[in-house]
Short mmCIF file of C-alpha atoms and ligand atoms in Angstrom, two decimals:
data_model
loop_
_atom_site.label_atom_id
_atom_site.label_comp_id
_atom_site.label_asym_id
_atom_site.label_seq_id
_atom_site.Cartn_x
_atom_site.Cartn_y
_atom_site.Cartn_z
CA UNK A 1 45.69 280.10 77.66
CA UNK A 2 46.90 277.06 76.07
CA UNK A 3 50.40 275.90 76.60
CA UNK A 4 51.74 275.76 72.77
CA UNK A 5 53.26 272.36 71.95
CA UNK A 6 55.55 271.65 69.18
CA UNK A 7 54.31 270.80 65.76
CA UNK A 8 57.15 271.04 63.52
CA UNK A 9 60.53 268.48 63.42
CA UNK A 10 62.89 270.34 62.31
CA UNK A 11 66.76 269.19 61.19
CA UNK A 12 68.34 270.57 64.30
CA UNK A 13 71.43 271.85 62.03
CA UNK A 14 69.25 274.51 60.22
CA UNK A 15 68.55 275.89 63.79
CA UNK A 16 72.45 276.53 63.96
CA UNK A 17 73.32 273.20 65.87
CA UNK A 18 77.23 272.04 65.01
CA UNK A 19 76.06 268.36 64.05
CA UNK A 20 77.08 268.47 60.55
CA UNK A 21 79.97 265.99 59.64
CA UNK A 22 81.80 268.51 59.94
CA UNK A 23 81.12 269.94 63.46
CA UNK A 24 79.16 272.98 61.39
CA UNK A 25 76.12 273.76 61.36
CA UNK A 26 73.83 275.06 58.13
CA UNK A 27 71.64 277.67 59.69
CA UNK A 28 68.89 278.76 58.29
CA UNK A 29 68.07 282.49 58.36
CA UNK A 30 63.91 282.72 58.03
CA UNK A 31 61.30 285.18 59.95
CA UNK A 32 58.99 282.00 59.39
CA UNK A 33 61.48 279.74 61.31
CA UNK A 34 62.51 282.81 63.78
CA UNK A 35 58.22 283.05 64.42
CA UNK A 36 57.41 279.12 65.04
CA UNK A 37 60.63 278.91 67.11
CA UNK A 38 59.12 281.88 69.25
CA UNK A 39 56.01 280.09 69.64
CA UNK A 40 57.41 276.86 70.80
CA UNK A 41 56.34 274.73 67.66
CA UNK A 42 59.94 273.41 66.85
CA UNK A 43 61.34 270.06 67.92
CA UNK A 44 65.03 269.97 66.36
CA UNK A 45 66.62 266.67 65.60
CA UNK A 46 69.79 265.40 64.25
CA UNK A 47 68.74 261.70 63.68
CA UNK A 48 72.43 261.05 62.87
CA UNK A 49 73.51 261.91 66.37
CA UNK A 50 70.38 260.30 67.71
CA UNK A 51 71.47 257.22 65.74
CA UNK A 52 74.80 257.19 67.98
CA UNK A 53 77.41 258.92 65.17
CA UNK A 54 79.93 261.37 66.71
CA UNK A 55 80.61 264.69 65.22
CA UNK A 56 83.11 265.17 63.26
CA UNK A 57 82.41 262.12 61.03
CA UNK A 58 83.52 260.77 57.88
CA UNK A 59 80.76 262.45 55.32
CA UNK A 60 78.84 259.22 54.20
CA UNK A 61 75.74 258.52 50.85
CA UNK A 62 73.61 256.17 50.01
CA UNK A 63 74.75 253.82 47.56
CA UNK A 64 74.56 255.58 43.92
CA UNK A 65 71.81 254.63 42.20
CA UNK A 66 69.66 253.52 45.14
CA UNK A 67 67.20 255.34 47.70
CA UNK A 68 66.48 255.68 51.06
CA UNK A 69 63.81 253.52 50.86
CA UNK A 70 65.85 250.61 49.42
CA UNK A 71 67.93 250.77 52.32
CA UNK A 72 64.80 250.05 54.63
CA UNK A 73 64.17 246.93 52.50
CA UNK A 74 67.46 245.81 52.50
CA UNK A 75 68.57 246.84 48.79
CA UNK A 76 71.25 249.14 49.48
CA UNK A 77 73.25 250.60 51.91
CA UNK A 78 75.14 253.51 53.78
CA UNK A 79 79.04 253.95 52.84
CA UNK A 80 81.27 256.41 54.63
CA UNK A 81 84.20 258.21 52.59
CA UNK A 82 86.81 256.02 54.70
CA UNK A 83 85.00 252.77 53.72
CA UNK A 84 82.94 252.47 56.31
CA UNK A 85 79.53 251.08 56.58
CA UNK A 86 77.13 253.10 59.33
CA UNK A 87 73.65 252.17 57.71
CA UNK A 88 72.51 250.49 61.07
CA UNK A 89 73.89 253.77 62.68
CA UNK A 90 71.32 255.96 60.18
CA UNK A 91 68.48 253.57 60.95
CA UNK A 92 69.12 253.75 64.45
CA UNK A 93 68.86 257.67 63.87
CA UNK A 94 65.49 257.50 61.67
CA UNK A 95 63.25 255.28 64.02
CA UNK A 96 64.27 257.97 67.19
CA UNK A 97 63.18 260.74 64.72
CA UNK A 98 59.70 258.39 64.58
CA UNK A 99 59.58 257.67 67.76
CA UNK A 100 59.73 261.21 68.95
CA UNK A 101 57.32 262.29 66.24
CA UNK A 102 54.81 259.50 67.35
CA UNK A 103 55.49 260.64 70.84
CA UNK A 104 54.77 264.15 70.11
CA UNK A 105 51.88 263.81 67.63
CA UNK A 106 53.99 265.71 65.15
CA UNK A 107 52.24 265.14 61.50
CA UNK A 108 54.99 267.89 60.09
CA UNK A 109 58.71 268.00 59.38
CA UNK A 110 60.65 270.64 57.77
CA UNK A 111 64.13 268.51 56.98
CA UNK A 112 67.67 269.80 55.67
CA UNK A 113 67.57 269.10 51.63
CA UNK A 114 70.68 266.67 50.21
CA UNK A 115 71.69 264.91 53.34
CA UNK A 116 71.40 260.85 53.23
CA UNK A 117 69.08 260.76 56.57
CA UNK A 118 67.02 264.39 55.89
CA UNK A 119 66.93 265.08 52.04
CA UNK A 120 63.44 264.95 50.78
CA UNK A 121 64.23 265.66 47.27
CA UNK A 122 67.35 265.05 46.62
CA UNK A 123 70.61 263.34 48.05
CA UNK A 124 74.24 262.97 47.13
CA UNK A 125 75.08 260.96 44.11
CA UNK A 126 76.82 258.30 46.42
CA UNK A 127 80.50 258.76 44.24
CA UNK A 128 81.48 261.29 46.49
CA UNK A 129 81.94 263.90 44.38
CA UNK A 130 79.59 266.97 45.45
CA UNK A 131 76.49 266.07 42.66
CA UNK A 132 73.27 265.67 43.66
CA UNK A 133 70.88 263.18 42.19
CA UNK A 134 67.01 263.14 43.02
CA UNK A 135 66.20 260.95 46.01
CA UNK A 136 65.02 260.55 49.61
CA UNK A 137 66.98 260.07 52.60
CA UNK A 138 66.51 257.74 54.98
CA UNK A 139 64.99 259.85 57.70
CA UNK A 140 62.66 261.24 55.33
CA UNK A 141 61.54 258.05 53.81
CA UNK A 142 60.51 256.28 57.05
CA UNK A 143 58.63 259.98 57.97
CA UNK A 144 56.62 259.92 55.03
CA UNK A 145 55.63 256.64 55.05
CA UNK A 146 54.27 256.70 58.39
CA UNK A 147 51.83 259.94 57.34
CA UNK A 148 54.48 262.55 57.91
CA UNK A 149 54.21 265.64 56.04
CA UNK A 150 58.03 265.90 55.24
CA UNK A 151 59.33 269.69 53.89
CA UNK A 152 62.72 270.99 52.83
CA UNK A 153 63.92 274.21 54.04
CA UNK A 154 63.40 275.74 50.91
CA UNK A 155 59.39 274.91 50.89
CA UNK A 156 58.90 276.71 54.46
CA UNK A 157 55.76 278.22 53.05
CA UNK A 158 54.19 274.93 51.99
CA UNK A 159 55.18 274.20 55.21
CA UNK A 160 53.10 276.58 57.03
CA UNK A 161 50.40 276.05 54.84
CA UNK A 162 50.12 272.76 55.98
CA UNK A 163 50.06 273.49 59.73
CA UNK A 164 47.41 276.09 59.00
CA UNK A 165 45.74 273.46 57.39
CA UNK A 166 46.29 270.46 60.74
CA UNK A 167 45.40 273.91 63.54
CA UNK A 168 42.44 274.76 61.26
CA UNK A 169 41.17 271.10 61.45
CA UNK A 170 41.88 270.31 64.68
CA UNK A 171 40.42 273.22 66.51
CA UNK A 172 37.33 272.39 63.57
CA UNK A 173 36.91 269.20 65.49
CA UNK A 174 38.50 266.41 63.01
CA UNK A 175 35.83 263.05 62.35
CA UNK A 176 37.29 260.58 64.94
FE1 SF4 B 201 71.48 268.13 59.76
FE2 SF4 B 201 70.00 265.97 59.34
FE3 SF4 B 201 72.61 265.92 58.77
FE4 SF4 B 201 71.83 265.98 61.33
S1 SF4 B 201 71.43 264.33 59.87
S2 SF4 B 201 73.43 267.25 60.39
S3 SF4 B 201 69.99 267.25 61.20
S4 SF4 B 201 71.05 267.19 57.78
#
């Protein structure tokens, strides 16, 4: 039988890691999450700790009124509640979640909504003050533009339709 290999990056927080800010975790209770887990599909992540940040750390936004995306082309950056600047720390943190996606051959992410390296819809509204604006994180923005299907835990079904969809087509025999 074939060994199963994963398919899915997953925010290693919603599997109950501690690597919030914090030192909590925000698990995710979900028989679709409990069922690729059990079949080995699941690669968890915390890009910020990959990027080198400790836990506990000083909870941190992107600039308001700018994107993930701007801080890839330079526009904006990272601020920590103390002052602090750790945008090289979250890039750091986004190309290992790449590079272990490219490694893997992962074309699927299921990503923790809000946070400035996983949000995929929205983020904080960089004031510090608990709203939440529409936007990308940076994680999440360098994902999708390399071809990565990027999901939020609350769109776990579109997320399994869309390995159905890569299995389906690979086992098809995809056009080279
Ligand atoms: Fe969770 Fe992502 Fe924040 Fe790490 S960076 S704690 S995986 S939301």
């Amino acid at each position: 039988m074939a060994e199963a290999r994963p398919r899915i990056l997953v925010s290693a927080c919603l599997l109950g890691a501690p690597v919030r800010y914090d030192g909590r975790a925000q698990e995710l209770r979900s028989a679709l999450l409990d069922q690729w887990q059990a079949a080995g599909l699941l690669l968890p992540l915390c890009p910020e700790l990959a990027g080198g940040l400790p836990v506990p750390r000083p909870p941190a936004e992107i600039e308001a009124g700018s994107q993930g995306w701007q801080v890839w082309l330079g526009q904006a950056r990272i601020r920590d509640a103390q002052g602090g600047d750790p945008t090289e720390a979250f890039k750091a943190g986004a190309a290992a979640a790449l590079a272990l996606v490219q490694r893997h051959g992962l074309r699927i992410a299921v990503l923790k909504e809000g946070s400035p390296s996983c949000g995929s819809q929205r983020i904080a509204s960089g004031h510090f003050d608990g709203i939440k604006r529409a936007g990308l994180g940076l994680t999440a923005a360098l994902l999708r533009q390399h071809g990565v299907q990027v999901f939020s835990e609350h769109e776990l079904d579109a997320a399994q339709a869309a390995l159905q969809e890569l299995v389906s087509w690979q086992v098809g025999g995809a056009p080279a």
